[in-house]
Tab-separated table of C-alpha atoms in Angstrom:
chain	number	residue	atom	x	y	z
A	22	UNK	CA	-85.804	-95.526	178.162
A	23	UNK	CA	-87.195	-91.953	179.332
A	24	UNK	CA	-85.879	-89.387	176.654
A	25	UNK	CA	-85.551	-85.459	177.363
A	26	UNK	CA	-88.863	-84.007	175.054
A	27	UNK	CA	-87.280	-81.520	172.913
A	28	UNK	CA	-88.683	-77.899	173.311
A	29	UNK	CA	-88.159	-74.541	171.593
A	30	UNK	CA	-88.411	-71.076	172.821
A	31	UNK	CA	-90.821	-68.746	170.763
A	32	UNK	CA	-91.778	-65.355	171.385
A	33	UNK	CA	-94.804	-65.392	169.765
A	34	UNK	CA	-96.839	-64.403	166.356
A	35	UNK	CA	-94.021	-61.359	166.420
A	36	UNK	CA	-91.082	-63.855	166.682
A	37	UNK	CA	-89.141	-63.840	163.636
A	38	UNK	CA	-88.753	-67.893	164.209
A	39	UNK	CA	-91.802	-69.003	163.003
A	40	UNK	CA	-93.739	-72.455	164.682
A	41	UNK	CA	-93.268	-74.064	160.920
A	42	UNK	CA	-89.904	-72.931	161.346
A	43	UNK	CA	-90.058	-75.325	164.668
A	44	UNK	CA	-91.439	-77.739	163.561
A	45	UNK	CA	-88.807	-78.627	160.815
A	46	UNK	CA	-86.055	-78.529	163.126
A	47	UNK	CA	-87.554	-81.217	164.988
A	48	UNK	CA	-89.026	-80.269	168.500
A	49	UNK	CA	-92.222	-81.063	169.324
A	50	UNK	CA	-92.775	-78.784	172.206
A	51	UNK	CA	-93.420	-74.624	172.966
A	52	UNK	CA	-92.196	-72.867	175.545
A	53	UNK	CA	-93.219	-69.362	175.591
A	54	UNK	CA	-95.281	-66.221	177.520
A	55	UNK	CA	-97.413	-63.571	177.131
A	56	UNK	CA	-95.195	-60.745	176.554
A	57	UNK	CA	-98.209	-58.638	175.789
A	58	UNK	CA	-99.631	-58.755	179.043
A	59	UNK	CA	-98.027	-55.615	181.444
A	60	UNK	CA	-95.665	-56.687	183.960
A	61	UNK	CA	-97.237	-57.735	186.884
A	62	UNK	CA	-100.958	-58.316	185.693
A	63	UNK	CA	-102.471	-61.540	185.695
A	64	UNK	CA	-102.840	-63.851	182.932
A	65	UNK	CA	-105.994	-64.983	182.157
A	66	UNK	CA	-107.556	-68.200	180.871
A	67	UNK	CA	-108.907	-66.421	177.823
A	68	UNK	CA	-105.221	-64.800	176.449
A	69	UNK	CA	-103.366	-68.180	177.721
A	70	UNK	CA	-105.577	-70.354	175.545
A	71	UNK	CA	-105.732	-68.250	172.705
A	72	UNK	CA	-101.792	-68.444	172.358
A	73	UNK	CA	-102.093	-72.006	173.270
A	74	UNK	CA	-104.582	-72.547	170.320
A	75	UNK	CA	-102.035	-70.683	168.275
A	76	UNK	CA	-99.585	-72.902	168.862
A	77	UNK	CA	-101.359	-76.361	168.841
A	78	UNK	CA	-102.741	-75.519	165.334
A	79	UNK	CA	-99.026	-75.820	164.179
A	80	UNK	CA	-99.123	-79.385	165.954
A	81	UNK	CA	-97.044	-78.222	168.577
A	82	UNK	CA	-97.595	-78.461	172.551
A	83	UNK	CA	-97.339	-75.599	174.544
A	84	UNK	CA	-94.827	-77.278	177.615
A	85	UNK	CA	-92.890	-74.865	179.564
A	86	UNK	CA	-94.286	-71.196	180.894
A	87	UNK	CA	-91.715	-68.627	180.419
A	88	UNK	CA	-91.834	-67.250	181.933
A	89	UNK	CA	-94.568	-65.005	184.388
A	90	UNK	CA	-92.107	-62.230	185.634
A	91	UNK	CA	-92.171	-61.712	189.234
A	92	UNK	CA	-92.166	-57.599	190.342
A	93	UNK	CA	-89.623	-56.159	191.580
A	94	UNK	CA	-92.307	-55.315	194.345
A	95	UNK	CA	-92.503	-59.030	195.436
A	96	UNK	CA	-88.454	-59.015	195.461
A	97	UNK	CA	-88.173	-56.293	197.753
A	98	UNK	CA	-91.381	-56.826	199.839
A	99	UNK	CA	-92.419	-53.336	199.163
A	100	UNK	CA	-95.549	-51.370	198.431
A	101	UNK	CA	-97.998	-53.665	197.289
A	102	UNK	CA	-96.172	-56.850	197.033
A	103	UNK	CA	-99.622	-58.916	198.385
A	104	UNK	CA	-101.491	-57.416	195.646
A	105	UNK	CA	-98.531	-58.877	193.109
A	106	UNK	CA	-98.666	-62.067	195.082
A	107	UNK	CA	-102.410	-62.862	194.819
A	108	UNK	CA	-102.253	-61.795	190.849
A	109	UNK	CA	-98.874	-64.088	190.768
A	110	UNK	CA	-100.979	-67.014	191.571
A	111	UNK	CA	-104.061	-66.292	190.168
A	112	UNK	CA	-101.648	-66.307	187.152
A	113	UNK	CA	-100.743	-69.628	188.168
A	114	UNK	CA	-104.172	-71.317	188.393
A	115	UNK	CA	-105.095	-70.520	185.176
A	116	UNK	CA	-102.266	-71.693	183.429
A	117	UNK	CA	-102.284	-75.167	185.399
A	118	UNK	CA	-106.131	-75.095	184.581
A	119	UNK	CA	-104.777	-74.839	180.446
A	120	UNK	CA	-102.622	-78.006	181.324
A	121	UNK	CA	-99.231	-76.431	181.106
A	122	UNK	CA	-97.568	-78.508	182.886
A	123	UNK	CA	-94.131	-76.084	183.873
A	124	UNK	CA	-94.018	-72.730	184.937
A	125	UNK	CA	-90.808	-71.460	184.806
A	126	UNK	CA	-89.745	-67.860	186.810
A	127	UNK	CA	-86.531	-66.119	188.158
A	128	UNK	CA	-85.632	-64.120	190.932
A	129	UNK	CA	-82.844	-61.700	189.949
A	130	UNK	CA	-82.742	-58.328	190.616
A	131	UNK	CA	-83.674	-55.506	188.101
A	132	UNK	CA	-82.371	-57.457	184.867
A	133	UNK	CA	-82.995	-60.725	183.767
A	134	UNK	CA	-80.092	-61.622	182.723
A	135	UNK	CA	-76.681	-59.437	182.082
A	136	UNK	CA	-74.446	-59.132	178.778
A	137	UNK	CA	-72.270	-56.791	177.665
A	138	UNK	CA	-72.076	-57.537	173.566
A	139	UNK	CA	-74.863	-59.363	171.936
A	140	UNK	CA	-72.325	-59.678	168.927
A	141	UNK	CA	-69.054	-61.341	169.632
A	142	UNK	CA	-67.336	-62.269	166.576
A	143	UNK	CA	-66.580	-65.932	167.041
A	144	UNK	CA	-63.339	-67.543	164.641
A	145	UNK	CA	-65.943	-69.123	161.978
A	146	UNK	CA	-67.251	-65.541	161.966
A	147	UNK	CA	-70.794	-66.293	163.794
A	148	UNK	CA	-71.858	-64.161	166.582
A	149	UNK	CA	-72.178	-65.044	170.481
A	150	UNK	CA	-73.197	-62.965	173.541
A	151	UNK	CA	-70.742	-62.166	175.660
A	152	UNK	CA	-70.243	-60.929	179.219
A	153	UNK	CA	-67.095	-58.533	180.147
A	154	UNK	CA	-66.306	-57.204	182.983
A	155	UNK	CA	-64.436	-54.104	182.068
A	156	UNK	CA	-67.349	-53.329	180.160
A	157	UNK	CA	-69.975	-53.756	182.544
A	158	UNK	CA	-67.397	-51.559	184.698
A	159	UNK	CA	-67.312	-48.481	181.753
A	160	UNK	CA	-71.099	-48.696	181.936
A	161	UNK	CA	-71.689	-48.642	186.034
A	162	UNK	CA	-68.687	-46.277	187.004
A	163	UNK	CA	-68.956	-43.914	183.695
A	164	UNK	CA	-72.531	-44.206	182.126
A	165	UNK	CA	-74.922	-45.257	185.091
A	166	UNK	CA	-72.733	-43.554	187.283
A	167	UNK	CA	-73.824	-45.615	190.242
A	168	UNK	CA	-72.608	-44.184	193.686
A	169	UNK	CA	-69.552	-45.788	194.797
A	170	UNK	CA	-69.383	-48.366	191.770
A	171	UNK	CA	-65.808	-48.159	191.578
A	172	UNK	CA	-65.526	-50.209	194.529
A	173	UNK	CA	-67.558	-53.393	193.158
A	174	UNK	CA	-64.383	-54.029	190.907
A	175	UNK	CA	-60.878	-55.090	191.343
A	176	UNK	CA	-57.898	-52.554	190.664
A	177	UNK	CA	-56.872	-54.282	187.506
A	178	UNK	CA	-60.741	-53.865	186.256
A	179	UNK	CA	-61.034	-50.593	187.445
A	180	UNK	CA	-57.794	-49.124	185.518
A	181	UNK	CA	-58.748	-50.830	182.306
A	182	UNK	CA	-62.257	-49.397	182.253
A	183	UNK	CA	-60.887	-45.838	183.195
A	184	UNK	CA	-58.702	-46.235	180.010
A	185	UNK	CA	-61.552	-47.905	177.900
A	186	UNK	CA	-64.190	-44.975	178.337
A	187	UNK	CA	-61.563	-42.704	177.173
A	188	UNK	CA	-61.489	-44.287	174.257
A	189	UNK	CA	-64.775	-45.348	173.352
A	190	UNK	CA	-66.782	-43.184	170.876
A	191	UNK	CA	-70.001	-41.910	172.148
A	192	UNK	CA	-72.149	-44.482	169.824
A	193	UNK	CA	-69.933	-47.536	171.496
A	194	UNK	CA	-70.840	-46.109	174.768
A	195	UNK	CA	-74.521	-45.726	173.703
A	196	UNK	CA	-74.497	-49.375	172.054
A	197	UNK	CA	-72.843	-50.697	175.629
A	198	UNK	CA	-75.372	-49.072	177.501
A	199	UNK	CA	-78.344	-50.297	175.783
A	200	UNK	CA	-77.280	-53.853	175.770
A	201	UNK	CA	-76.720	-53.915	179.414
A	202	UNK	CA	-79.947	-52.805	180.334
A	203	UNK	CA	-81.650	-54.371	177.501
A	204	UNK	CA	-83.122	-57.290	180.226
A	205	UNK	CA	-85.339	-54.777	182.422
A	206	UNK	CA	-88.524	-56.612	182.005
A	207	UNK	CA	-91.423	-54.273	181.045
A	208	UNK	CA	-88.800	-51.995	179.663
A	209	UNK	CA	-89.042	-51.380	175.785
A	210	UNK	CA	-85.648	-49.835	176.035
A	211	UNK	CA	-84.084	-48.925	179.366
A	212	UNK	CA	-82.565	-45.217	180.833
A	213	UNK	CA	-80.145	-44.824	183.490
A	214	UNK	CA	-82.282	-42.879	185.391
A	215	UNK	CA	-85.122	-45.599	185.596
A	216	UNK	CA	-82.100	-48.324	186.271
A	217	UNK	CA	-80.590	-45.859	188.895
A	218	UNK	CA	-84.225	-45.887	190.988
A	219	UNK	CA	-84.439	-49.664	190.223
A	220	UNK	CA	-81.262	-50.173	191.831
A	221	UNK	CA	-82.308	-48.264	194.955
A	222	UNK	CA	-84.685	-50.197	195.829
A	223	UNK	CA	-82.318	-52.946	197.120
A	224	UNK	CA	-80.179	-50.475	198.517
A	225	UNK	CA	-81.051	-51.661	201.935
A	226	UNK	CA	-81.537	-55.802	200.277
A	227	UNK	CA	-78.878	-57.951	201.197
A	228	UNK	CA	-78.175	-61.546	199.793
A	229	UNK	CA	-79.751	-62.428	203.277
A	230	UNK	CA	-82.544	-60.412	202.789
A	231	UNK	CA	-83.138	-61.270	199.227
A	232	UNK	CA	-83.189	-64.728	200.066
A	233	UNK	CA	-85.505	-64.811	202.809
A	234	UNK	CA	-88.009	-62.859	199.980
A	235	UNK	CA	-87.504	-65.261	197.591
A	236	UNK	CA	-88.624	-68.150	200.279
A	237	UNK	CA	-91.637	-66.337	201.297
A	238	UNK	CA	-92.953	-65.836	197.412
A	239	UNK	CA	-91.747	-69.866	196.837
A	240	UNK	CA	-93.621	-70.663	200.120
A	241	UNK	CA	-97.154	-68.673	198.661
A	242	UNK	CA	-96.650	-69.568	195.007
A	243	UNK	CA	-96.355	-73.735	196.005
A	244	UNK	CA	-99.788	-73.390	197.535
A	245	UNK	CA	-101.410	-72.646	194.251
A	246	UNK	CA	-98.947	-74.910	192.420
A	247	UNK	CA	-99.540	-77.658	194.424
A	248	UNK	CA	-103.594	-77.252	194.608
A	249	UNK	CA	-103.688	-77.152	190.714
A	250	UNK	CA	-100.985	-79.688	190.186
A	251	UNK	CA	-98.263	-77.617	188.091
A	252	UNK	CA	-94.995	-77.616	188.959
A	253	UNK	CA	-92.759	-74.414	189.551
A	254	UNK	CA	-88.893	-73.759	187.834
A	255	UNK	CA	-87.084	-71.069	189.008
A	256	UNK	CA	-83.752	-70.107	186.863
A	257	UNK	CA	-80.203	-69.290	187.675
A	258	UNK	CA	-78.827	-65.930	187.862
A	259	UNK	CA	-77.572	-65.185	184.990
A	260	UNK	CA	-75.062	-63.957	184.765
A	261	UNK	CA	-74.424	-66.442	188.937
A	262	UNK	CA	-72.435	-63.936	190.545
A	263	UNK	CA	-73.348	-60.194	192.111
A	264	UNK	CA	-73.362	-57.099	189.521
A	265	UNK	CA	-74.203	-53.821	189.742
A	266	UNK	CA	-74.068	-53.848	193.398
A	267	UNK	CA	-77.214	-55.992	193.338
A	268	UNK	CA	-77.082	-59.294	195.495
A	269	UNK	CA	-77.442	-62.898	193.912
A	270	UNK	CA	-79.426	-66.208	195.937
A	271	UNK	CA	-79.492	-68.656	192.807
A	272	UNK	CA	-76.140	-69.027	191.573
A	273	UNK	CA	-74.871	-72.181	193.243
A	274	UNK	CA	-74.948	-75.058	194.802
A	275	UNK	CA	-75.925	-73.837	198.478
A	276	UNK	CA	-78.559	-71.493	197.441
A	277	UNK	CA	-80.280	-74.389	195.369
A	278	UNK	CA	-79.736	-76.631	199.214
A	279	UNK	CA	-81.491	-73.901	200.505
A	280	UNK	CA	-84.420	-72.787	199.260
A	281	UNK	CA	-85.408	-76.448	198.218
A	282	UNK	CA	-84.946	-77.317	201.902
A	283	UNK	CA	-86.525	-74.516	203.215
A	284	UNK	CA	-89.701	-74.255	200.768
A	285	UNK	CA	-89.887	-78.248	200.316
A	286	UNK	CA	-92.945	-79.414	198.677
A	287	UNK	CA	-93.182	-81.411	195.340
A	288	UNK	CA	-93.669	-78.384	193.371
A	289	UNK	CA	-90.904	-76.571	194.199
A	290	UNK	CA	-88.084	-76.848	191.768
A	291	UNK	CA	-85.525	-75.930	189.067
A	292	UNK	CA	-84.917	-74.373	185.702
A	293	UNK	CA	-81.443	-76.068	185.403
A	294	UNK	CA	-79.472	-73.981	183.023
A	295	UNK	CA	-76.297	-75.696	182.706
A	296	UNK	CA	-75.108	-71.441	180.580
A	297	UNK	CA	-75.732	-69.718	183.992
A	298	UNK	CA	-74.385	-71.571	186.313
A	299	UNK	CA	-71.715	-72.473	183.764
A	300	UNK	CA	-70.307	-68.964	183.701
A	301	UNK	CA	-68.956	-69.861	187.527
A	302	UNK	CA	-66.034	-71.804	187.620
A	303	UNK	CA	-67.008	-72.727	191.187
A	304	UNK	CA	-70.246	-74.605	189.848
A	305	UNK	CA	-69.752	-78.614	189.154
A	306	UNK	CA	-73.049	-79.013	187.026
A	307	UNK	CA	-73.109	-82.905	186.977
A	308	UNK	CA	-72.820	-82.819	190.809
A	309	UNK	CA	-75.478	-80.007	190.839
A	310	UNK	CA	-77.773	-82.671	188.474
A	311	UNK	CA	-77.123	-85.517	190.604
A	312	UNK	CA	-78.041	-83.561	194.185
A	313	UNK	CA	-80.801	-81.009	192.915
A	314	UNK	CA	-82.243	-84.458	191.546
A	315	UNK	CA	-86.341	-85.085	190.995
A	316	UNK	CA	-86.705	-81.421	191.919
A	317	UNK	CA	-85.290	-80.418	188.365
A	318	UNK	CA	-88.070	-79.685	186.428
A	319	UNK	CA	-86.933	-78.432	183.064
A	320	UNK	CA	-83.779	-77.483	181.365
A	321	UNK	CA	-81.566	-75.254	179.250
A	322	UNK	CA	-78.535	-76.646	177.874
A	323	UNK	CA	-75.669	-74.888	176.114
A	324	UNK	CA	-72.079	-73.790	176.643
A	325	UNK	CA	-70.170	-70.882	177.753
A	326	UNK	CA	-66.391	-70.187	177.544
A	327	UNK	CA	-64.866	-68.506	180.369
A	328	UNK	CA	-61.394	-66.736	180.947
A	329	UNK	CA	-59.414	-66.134	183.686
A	330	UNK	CA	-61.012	-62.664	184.723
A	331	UNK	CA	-64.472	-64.478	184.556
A	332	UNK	CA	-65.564	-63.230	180.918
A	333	UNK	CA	-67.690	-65.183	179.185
A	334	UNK	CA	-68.904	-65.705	175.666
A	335	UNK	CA	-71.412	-68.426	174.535
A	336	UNK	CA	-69.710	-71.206	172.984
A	337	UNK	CA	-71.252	-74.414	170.953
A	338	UNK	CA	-73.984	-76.177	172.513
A	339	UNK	CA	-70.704	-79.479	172.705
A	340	UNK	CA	-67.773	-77.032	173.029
A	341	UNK	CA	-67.139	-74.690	175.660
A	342	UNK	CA	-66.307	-75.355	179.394
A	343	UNK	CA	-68.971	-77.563	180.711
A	344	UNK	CA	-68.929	-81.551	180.109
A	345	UNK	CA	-71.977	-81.333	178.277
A	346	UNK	CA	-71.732	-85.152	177.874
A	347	UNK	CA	-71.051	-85.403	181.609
A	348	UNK	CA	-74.292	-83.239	182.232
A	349	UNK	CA	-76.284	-85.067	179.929
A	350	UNK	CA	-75.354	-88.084	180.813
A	351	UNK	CA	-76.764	-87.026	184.672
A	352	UNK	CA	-79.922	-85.969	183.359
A	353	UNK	CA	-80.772	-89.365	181.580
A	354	UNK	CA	-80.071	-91.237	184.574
A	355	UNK	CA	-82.294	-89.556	186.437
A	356	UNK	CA	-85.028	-89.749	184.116
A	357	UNK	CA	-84.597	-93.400	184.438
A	358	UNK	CA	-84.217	-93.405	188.248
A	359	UNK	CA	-87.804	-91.283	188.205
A	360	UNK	CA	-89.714	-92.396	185.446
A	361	UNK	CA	-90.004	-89.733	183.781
A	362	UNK	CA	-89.219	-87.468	180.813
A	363	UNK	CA	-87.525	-83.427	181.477
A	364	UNK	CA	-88.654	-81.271	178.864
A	365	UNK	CA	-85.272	-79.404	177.890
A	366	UNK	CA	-84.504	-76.634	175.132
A	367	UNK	CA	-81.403	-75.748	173.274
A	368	UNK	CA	-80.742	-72.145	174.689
A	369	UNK	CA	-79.401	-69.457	172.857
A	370	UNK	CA	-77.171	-70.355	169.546
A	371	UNK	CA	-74.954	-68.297	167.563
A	372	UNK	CA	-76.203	-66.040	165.291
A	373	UNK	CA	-74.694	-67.933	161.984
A	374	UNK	CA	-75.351	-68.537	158.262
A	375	UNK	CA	-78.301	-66.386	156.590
A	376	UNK	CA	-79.038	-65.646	160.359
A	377	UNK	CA	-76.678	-62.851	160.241
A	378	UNK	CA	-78.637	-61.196	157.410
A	379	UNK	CA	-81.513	-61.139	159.467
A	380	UNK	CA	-82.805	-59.317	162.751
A	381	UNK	CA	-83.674	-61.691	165.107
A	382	UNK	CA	-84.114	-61.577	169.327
A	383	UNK	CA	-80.496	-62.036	170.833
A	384	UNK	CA	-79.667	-65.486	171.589
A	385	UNK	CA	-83.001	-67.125	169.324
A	386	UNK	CA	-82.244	-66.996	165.923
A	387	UNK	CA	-82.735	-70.315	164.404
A	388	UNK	CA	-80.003	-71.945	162.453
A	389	UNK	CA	-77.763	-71.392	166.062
A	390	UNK	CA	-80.412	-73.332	167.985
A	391	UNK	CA	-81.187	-75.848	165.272
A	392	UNK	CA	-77.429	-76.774	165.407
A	393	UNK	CA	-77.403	-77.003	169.005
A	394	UNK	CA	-80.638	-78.937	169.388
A	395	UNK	CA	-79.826	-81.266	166.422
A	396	UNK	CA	-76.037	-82.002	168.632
A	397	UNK	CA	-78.012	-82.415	171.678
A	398	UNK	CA	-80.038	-85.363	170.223
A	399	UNK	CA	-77.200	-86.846	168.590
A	400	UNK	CA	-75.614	-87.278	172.068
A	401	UNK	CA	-78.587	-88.182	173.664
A	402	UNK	CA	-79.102	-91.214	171.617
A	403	UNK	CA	-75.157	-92.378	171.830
A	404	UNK	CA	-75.775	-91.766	175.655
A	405	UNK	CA	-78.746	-93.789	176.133
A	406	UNK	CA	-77.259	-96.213	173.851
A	407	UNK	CA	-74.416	-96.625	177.084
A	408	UNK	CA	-76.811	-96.781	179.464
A	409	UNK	CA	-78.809	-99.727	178.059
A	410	UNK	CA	-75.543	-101.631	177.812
């Protein structure tokens, strides 16, 4: 029976996680990047295999890329996008010539990924990320001050952020702001007036637009994947629905149908991270398992709790919203059904235990993770356990 390998996300020699740290709670595959190198710039053979030597002197494998950030020039198809292209997949080459088998990649707009409190106090008193959307509404109608923002939010939304920047102090505000635009890649710590000209670069990108982009970089990236014979995961938006006025083309079902139909090649594929397209009540994720199929090529798992207005906060890796035994359950099957084993990593965890004591990258401390890997096994087994019966 084909089991999921079991992967960990490090940061590198900086990451407070340390690989001995990995390696005792039980995965036996990296996935990381080279942070170090500028946005943009290629990656070459020399810097990959010197963090790759890094990490197999631990006893580890280095599995999963992530990830090689794609410019925002390539997303709009501005300036010199070719230039980012060519250096894209040179980038490529050379880590498929280092025998990394998955490179993994997104395609959302300005910020990697959205939150609005990296610090959620849960009941047992650990901490979670959270998204809120009156929040995110203080900080683009009142802080970023984005031209017409008001009108990307409800009435209800609106009102309650109006009456929630009165009241927040000026450090809350601060704190808010620098959480939001904490994922600008390349950014050590983000301004509104570099987010304001980020943002106006799409002001004349549509989802249709956007989409058509992303197809045309999938279409020139697959070339090099498929001459050096590694394959390509894009991830979810996160969080899968349109912020900040920005559009969204990976946040369900259709948009996976479509740019796996319209780039199809046996590269082409998914990051399926069952927290992103969690946060949307409108995703079914064992349905999305069971269509997206071979063309999954690695995985996050873990939970998020949603409420009726569409906040989120991460829950346990088994609690939460999503049939997490449903999903996994999906996943082993088709490893069976295609020979062959997904690498998947336990993402994000709550900050818990001497954890909170300690400053650590949101989302990645360790005992969080190592609790949500260690009930990810544990369910794995019991599942495949079913399945031979």
């Amino acid at each position: 029976m084909f089991k999921m390998e079991q992967t960990w996300r490090w940061y590198g020699p900086d990451d407070p996680v340390s690989l001995q740290d990995v390696k005792q709670a039980g995965a036996t595959g990296i996935v990381t990047a080279l942070h170090h190198i500028p946005h943009g710039e290629i990656w070459t053979i020399e810097e990959i295999n010197k963090r790759k030597a890094e990490v197999e002197k631990e006893g580890l494998k280095w599995s999963v890329v992530e990830s090689i950030t794609v410019h925002e020039s390539i997303k709009t198809r501005t300036g010199n996008y070719k230039e980012y292209i060519e250096k894209y997949k040179t980038s490529v080459r050379n880590a498929a010539a280092c025998n990394i088998p998955v490179i993994t990649y997104n395609f959302m707009p300005v910020n990697d990924w959205t939150r609005t409190t990296l610090s959620y106090k849960m009941p047992d008193g650990s901490l979670a990320l959270y998204f809120n959307w009156v929040d995110l509404a203080v900080f683009d109608i009142y802080i970023l001050k984005r031209k017409n923002a008001e009108t990307s939010y409800s009435e209800n939304i609106a009102t309650q952020a109006e009456e929630r920047y009165k009241n927040y102090s000026k450090h809350q505000l601060e704190a808010l702001a620098d959480v939001v635009m904490a994922g600008i890649p390349g950014e050590k710590k983000g301004s509104t007036k570099e987010m304001l000209k980020k943002l106006e670069l799409y002001a004349d990108i549509d989802a249709d637009s956007l989409r058509d982009n992303l197809c045309y970089f999938q279409k020139e990236i697959s070339e090099a994947a498929e001459e050096s014979g590694v394959k390509l995961a894009i991830h979810p938006d996160d969080p899968p629905f349109p912020i900040l006025g920005l559009p969204r083309v990976v946040s369900k079902a259709s948009d996976f149908s479509y740019f796996l139909n319209k780039v199809d090649n046996s590269v082409n594929g998914v990051c399926f991270c069952t927290g992103s397209l969690g946060a949307s009540a409108d995703n079914n994720l064992p349905q999305m398992v069971k269509d997206i199929g071979e063309k999954i090529h690695f995985l996050h798992l873990r939970n998020v709790a949603k409420d009726e207005e569409g906040n989120f906060y991460e829950a346990d890796h088994l609690g939460g919203d999503n049939d997490m035994v449903a999903i996994v359950k999906e996943i082993l099957t088709l490893q069976q059904e295609y020979n062959k084993s997904l690498p998947f990593r336990p993402d994000h965890g709550h900050q818990m235990l001497d954890d909170l004591k300690k400053k650590t990258n949101p989302g990645y401390s360790a005992i969080g993770r190592l609790r949500g890997l260690a009930e990810i096994r544990g369910l794995e087994l019991g599942l495949l356990e079913t399945l031979k019966a």
